[in-house]
Short mmCIF file of C-alpha atoms in Angstrom, two decimals:
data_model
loop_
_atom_site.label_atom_id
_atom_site.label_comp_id
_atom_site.label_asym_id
_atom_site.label_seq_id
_atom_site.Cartn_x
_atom_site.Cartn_y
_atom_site.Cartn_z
CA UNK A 1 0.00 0.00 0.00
CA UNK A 2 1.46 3.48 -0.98
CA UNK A 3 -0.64 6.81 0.98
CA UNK A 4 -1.82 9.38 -1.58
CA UNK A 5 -2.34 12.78 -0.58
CA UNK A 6 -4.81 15.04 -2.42
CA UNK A 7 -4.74 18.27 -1.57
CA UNK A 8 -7.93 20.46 -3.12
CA UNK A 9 -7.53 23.98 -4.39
CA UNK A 10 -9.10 25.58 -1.11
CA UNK A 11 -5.92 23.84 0.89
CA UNK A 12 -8.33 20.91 2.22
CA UNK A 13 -6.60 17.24 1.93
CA UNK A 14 -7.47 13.83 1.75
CA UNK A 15 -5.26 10.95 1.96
CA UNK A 16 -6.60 7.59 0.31
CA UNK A 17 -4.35 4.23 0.51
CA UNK A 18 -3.85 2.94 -2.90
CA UNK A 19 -2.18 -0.08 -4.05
CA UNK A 20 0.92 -1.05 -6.09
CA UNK A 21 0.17 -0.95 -9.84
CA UNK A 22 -3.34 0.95 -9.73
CA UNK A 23 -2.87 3.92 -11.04
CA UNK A 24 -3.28 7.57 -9.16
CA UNK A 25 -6.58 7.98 -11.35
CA UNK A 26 -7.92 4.83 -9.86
CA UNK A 27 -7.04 5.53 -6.19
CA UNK A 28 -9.10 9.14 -6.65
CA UNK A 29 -12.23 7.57 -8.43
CA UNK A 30 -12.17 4.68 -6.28
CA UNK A 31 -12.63 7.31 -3.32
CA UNK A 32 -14.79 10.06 -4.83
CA UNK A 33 -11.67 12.96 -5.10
CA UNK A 34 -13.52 15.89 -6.42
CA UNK A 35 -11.52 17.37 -9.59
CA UNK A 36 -10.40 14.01 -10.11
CA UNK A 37 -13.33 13.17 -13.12
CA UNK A 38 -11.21 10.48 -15.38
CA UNK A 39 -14.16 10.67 -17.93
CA UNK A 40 -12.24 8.23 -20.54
CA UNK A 41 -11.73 5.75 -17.48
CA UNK A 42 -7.46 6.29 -17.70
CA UNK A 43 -7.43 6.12 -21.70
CA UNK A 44 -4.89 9.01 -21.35
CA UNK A 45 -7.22 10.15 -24.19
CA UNK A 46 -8.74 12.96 -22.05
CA UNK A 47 -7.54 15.77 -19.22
CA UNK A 48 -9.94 15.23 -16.86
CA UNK A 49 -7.83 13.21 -13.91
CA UNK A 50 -5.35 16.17 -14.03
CA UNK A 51 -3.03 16.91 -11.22
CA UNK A 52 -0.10 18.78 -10.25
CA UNK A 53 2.29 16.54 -8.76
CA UNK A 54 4.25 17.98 -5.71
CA UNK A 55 7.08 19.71 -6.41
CA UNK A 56 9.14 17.31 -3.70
CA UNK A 57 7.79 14.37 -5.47
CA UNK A 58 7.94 15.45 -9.08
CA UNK A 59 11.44 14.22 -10.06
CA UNK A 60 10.47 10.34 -8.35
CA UNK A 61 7.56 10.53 -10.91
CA UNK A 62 9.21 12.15 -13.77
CA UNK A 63 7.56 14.35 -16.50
CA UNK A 64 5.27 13.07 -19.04
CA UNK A 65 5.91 11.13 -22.23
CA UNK A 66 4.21 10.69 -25.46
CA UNK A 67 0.64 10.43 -25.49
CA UNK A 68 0.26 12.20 -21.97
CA UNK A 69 2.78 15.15 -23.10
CA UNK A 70 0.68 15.99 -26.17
CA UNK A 71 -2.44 16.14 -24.00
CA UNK A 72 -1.15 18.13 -21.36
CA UNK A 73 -0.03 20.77 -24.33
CA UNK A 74 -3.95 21.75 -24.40
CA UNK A 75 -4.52 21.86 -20.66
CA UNK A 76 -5.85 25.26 -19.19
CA UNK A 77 -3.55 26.07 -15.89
CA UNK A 78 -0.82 23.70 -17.04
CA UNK A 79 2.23 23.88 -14.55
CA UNK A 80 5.87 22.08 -14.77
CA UNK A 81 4.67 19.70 -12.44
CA UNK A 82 1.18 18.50 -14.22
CA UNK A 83 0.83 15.21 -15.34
CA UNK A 84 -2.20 12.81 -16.05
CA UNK A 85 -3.15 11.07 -12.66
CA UNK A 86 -4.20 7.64 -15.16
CA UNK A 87 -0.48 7.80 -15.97
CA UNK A 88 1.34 7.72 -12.51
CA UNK A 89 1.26 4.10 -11.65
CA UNK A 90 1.26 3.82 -7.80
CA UNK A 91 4.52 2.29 -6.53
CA UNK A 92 5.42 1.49 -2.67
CA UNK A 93 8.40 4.31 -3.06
CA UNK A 94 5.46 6.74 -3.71
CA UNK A 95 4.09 6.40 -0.64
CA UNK A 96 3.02 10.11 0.69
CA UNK A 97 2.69 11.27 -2.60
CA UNK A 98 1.02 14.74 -2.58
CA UNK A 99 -1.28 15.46 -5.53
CA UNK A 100 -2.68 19.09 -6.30
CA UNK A 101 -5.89 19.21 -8.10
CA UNK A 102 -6.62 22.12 -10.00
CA UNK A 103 -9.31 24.76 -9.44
CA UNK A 104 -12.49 23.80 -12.29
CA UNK A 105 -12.17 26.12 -15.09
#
């Protein structure tokens, strides 16, 4: 199990256990995150699971590739540290991983 931290735009947090392999996406559906909407179900063909990573934990997770990258070009209020929550894969050396979610636009 690896602790995810989701931190909302008004400062509020959450912290949801989520386990090796599932991805961040999952963990936040799984547990009702608001923000977190993952309308294509973590088809990385969408931006609705959206998240800034923290900035502590960014490096660890490493920027986006490919499909993800090209998706994130689009994304209203991008920041170095976004990335697509359906793409982080949860691993046990993430554990305390603190996730931003952006404001709705």
């Amino acid at each position: 199990m690896a602790t995810i931290v989701f931190i909302q735009p008004d400062g509020s947090r959450e912290t949801h256990a989520g386990m090796p392999g599932q991805s961040i996406m999952d963990c936040a559906v799984d547990n009702g995150v608001p923000g977190i909407r993952a309308q294509c179900g973590g088809g990385c063909t969408c931006s609705t699971c959206h998240g800034f990573v923290g900035a502590a934990w960014f490096d660890r997770v490493g920027a986006p590739v490919d499909d993800e990258a090209d998706i994130l070009e689009f994304v209203p209020g991008r920041r170095f540290t976004s990335r697509l929550t359906c793409q982080i894969v949860i691993r046990e050396d993430l554990d305390g991983i603190v996730i931003h979610v952006p404001a709705p636009e």
